[in-house]
CSV table of C-alpha atoms in Angstrom, one decimal:
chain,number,residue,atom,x,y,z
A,16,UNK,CA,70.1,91.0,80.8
A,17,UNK,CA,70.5,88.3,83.2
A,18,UNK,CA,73.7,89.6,84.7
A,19,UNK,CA,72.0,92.7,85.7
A,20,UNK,CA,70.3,90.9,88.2
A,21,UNK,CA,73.0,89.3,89.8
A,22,UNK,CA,73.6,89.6,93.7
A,23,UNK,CA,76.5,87.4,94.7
A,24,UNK,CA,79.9,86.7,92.4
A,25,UNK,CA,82.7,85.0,93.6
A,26,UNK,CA,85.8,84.8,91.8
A,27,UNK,CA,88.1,83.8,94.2
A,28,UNK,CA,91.3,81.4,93.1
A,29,UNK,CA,91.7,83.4,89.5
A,30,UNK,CA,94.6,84.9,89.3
A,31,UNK,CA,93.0,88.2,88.8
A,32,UNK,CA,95.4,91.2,88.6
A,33,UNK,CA,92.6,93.8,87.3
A,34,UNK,CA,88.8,93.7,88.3
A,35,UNK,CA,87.1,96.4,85.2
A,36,UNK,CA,83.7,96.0,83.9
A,37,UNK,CA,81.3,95.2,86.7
A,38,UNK,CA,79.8,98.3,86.7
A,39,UNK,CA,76.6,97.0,85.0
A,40,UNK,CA,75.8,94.6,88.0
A,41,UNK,CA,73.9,97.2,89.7
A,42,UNK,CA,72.0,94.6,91.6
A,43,UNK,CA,75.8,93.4,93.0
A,44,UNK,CA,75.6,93.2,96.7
A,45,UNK,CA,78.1,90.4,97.7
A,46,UNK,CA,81.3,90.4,95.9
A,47,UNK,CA,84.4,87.7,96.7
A,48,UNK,CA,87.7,88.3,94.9
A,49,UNK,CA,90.2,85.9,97.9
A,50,UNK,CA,93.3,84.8,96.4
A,51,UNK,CA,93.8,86.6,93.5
A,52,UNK,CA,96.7,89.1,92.5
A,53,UNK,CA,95.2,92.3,92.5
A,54,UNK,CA,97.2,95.2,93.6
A,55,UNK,CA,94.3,97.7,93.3
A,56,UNK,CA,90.3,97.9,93.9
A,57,UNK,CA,90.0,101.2,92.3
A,58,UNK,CA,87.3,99.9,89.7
A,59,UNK,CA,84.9,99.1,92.3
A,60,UNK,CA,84.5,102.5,93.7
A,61,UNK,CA,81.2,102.6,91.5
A,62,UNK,CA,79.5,99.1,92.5
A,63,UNK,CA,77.5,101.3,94.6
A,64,UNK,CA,75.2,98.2,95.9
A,65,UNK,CA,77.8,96.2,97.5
A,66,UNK,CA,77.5,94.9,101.2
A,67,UNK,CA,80.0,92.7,101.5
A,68,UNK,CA,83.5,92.9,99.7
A,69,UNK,CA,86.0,90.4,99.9
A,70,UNK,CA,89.6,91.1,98.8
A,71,UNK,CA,91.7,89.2,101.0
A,72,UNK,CA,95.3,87.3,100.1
A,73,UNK,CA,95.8,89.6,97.5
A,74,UNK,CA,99.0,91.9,96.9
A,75,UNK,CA,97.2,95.2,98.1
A,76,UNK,CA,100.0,97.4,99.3
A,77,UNK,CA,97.5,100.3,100.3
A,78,UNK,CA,93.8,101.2,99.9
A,79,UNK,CA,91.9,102.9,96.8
A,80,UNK,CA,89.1,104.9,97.7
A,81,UNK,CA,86.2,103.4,98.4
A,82,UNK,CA,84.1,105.9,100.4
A,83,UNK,CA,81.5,105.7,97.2
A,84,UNK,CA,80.4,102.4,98.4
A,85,UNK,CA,77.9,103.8,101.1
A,86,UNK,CA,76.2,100.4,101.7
A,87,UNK,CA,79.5,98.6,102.4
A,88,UNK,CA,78.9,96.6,106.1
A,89,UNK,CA,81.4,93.8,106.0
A,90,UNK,CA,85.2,94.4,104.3
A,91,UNK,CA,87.8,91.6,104.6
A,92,UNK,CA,91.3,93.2,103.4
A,93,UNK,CA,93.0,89.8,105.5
A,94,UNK,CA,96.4,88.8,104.3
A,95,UNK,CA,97.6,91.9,102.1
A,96,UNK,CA,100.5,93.9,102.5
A,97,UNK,CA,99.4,96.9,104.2
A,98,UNK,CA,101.7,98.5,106.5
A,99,UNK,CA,99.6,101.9,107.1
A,100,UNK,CA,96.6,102.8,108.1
A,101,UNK,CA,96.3,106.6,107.9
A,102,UNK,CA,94.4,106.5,104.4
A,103,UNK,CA,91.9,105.0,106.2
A,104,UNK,CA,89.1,107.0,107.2
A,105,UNK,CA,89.6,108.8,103.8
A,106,UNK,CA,89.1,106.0,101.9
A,107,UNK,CA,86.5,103.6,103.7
A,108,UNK,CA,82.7,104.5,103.8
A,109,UNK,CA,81.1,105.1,107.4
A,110,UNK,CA,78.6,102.5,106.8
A,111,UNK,CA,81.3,99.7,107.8
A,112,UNK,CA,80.3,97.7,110.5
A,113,UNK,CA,83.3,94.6,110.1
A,114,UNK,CA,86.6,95.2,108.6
A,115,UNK,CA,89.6,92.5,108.6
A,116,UNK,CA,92.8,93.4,108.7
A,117,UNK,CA,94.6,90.2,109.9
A,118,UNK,CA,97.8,88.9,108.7
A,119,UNK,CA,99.3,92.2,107.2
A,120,UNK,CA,102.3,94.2,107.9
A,121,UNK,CA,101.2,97.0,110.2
A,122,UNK,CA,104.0,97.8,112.2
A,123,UNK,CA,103.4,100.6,114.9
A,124,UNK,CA,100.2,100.0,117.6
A,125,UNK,CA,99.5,103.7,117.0
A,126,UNK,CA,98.0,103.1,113.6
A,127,UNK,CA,95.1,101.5,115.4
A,128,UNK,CA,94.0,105.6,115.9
A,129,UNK,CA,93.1,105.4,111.9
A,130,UNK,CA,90.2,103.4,113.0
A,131,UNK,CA,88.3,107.0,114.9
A,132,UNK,CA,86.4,107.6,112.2
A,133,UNK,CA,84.7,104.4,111.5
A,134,UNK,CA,81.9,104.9,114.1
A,135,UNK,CA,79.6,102.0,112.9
A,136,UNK,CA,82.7,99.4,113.7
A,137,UNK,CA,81.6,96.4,115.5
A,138,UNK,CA,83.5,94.0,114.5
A,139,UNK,CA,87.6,94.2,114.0
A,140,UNK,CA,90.2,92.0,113.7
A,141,UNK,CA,93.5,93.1,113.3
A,142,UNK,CA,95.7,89.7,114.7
A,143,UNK,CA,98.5,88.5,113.2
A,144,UNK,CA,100.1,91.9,112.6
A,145,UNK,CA,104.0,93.1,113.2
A,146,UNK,CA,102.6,95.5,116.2
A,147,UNK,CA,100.6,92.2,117.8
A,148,UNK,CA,103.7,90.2,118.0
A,149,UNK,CA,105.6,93.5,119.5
A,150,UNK,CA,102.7,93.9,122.2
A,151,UNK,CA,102.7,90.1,123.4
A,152,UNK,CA,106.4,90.8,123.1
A,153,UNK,CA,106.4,93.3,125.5
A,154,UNK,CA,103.6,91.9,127.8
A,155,UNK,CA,100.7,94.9,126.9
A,156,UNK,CA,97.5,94.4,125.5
A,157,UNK,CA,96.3,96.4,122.0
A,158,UNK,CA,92.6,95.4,122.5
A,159,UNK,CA,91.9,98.0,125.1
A,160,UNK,CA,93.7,100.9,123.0
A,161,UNK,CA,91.1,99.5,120.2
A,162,UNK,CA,88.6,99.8,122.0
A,163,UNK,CA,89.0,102.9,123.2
A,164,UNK,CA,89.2,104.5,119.2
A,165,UNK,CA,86.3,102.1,118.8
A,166,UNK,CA,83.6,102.4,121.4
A,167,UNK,CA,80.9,100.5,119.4
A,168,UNK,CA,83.3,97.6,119.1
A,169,UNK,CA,81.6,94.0,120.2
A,170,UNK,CA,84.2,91.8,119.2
A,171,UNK,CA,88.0,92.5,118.2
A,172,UNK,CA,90.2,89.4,116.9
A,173,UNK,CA,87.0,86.7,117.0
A,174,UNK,CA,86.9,87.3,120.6
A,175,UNK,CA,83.7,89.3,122.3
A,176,UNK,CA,85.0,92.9,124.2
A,177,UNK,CA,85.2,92.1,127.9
A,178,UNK,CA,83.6,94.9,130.4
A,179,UNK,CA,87.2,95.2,132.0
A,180,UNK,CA,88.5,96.1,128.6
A,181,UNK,CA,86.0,98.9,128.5
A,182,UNK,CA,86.7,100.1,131.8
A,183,UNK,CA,90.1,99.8,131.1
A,184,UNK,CA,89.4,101.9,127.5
A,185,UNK,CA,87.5,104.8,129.2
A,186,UNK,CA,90.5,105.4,131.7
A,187,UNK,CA,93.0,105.3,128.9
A,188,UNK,CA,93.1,108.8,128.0
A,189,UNK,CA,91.6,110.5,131.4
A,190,UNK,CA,93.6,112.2,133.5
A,191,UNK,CA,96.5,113.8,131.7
A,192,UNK,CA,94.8,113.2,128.2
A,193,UNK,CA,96.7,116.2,126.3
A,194,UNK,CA,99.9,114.3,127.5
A,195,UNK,CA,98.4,110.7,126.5
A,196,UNK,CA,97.2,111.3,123.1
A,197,UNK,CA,100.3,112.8,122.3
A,198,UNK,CA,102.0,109.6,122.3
A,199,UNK,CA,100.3,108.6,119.7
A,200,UNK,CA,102.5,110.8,117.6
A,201,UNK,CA,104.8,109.7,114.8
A,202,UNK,CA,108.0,109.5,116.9
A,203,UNK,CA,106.6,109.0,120.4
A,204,UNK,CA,106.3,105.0,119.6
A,205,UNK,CA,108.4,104.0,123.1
A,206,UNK,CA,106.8,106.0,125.2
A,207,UNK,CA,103.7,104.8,123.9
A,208,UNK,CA,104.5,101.2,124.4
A,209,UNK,CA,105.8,102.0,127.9
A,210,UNK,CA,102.3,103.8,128.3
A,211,UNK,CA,100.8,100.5,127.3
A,212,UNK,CA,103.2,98.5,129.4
A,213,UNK,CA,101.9,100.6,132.6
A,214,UNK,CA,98.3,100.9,131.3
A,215,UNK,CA,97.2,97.5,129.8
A,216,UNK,CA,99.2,94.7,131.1
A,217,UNK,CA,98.6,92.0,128.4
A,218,UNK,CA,96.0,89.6,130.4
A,219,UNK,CA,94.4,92.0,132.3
A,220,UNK,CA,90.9,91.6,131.3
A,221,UNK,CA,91.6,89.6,128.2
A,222,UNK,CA,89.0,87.6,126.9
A,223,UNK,CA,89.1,84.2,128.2
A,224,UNK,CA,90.3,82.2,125.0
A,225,UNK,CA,92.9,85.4,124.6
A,226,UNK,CA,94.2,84.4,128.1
A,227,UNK,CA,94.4,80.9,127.2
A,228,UNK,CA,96.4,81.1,124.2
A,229,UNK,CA,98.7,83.8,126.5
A,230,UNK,CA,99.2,81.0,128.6
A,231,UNK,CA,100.4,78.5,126.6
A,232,UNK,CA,104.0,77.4,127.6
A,233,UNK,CA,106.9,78.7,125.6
A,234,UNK,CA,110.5,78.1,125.3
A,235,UNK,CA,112.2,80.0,127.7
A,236,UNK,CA,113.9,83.1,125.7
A,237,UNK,CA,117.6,81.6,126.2
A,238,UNK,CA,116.4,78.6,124.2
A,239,UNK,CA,115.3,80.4,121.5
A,240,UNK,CA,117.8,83.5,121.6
A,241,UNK,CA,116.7,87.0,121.6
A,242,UNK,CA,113.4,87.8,120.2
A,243,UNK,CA,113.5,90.4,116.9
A,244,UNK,CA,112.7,94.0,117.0
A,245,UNK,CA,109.2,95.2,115.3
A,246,UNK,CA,112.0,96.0,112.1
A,247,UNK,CA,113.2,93.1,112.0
A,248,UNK,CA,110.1,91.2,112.2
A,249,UNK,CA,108.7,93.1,109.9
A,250,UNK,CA,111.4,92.9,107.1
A,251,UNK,CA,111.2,89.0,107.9
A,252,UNK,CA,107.3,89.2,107.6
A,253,UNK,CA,108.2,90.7,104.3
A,254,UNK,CA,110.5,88.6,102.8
A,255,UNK,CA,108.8,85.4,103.8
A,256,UNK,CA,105.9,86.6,102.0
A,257,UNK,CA,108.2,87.7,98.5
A,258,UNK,CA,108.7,83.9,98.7
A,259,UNK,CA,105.2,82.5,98.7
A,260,UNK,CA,104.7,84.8,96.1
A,261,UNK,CA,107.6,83.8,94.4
A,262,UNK,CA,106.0,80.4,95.0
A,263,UNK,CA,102.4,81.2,94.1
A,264,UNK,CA,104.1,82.3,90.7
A,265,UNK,CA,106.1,79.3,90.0
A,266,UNK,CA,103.5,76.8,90.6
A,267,UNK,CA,101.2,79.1,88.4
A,268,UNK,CA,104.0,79.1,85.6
A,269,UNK,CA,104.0,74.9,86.2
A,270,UNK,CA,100.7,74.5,85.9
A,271,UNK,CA,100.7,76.6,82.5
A,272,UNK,CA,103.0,74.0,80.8
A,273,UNK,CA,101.8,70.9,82.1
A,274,UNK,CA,98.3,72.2,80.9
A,275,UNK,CA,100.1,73.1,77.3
A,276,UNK,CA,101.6,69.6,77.6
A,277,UNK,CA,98.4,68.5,77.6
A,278,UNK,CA,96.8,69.9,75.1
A,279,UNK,CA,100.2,69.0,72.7
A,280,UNK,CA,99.6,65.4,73.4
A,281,UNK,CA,95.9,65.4,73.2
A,282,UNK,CA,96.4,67.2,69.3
A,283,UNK,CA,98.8,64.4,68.4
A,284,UNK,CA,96.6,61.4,69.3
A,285,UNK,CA,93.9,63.1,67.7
């Protein structure tokens, strides 16, 4: 009786590959599930009272639905492996006012469009992505593209929205829009990044820390060789993270037998 009552669970650092049974917890409202193994949220769809929902570093390859969750404000989906974002407005519930999407795999700049539909977003962060490391590559800016599918946006990466990013939004798809949006068609990713390129050079009207951390010095590129393509920093991104989890696995499988260990010594000198 006690456990319908309950407002906040964490059970981050569990190891948990499957999250059934909480449907009871009607009173549930804040819900932390970090670092476990999940590939799926599907079970939650009927926790109808959640506000907050935290499922980052898990293995999430691609969303559930979770439109059901009509209360939902805050989502952290940081440090998955999500590569695609069209399933998105499908899937999330309009109530969402912060959603983190750090430190996946999304590839393509263009994916940011998924994010239309969300109007109640005021809070984004999307850093740490394939397509973040391509812009800075290329010397554009994503934030006022972001901005521009998010007008309610305040902040975007941890930094506030600056008033030339806005301006800079609003004039993104004047003009010749017909010919501008259709850039942001599957297959039209160059000319979108030479859009960019022309449209939003990368520290015009950044936020000052953004600027900052632009500016730090860098080896020059014949020091370091040639920088990778969005492929092949993706398939890197990939296979570095297939060995943490190979990692994360092996240290759980250690930690198993050093606990049975335990106990087998503990039996014998009892």
């Amino acid at each position: 009786e006690g456990l319908a009552l309950l407002q906040v669970l964490r059970l981050h650092h569990n190891h948990l590959t499957s999250v059934n049974g909480l449907e009871p917890l009607q009173q549930l409202q804040v819900l932390d599930l970090n670092n476990n193994d999940l590939t799926s949220i599907a079970e939650l769809r009927r926790c109808t009272g959640l506000t907050e929902l935290d499922v980052s570093c898990n293995a999430l390859s691609e969303l559930d639905d979770i439109s059901s969750l009509n209360r939902l404000a805050t989502l952290s989906l940081r440090g998955n492996l999500l590569k695609l974002l069209d399933y998105l407005p499908a899937c999330l519930p309009a109530s969402l006012r912060k959603l983190d999407l750090a430190q996946n795999s999304i590839g393509e700049v263009s994916e940011l469009q998924n994010l239309r539909s969300l109007h109640s977003l005021e809070h984004v962060d999307v850093s740490d992505n394939v397509f973040a490391a391509t812009s800075l590559h290329n010397g554009f800016s994503y934030r006022p593209l972001t901005v521009a599918f998010v007008p309610a946006l305040q902040t975007l990466d941890g930094e506030p929205v600056t008033r030339e990013e806005r301006r800079c939004a609003d004039q993104l798809f004047h003009g010749d829009a017909r010919r501008n949006l259709a850039l942001l068609e599957v297959g039209q990713e160059a000319g979108l990044l030479r859009f960019l390129m022309d449209q939003c050079p990368a520290n015009h009207g950044a936020a000052p820390t953004t600027v900052a951390r632009l500016a730090r010095p860098t080896l020059p590129v014949s020091d370091v060789g040639p920088l990778p393509t969005a492929a092949q920093f993706a398939k890197l991104e990939e296979q570095v993270k297939e060995m943490l989890r190979y990692v994360k696995q092996y240290v759980k499988t250690e930690a198993r037998k050093r606990e049975r260990a335990a106990r087998g010594l503990q039996a014998w000198v009892l």
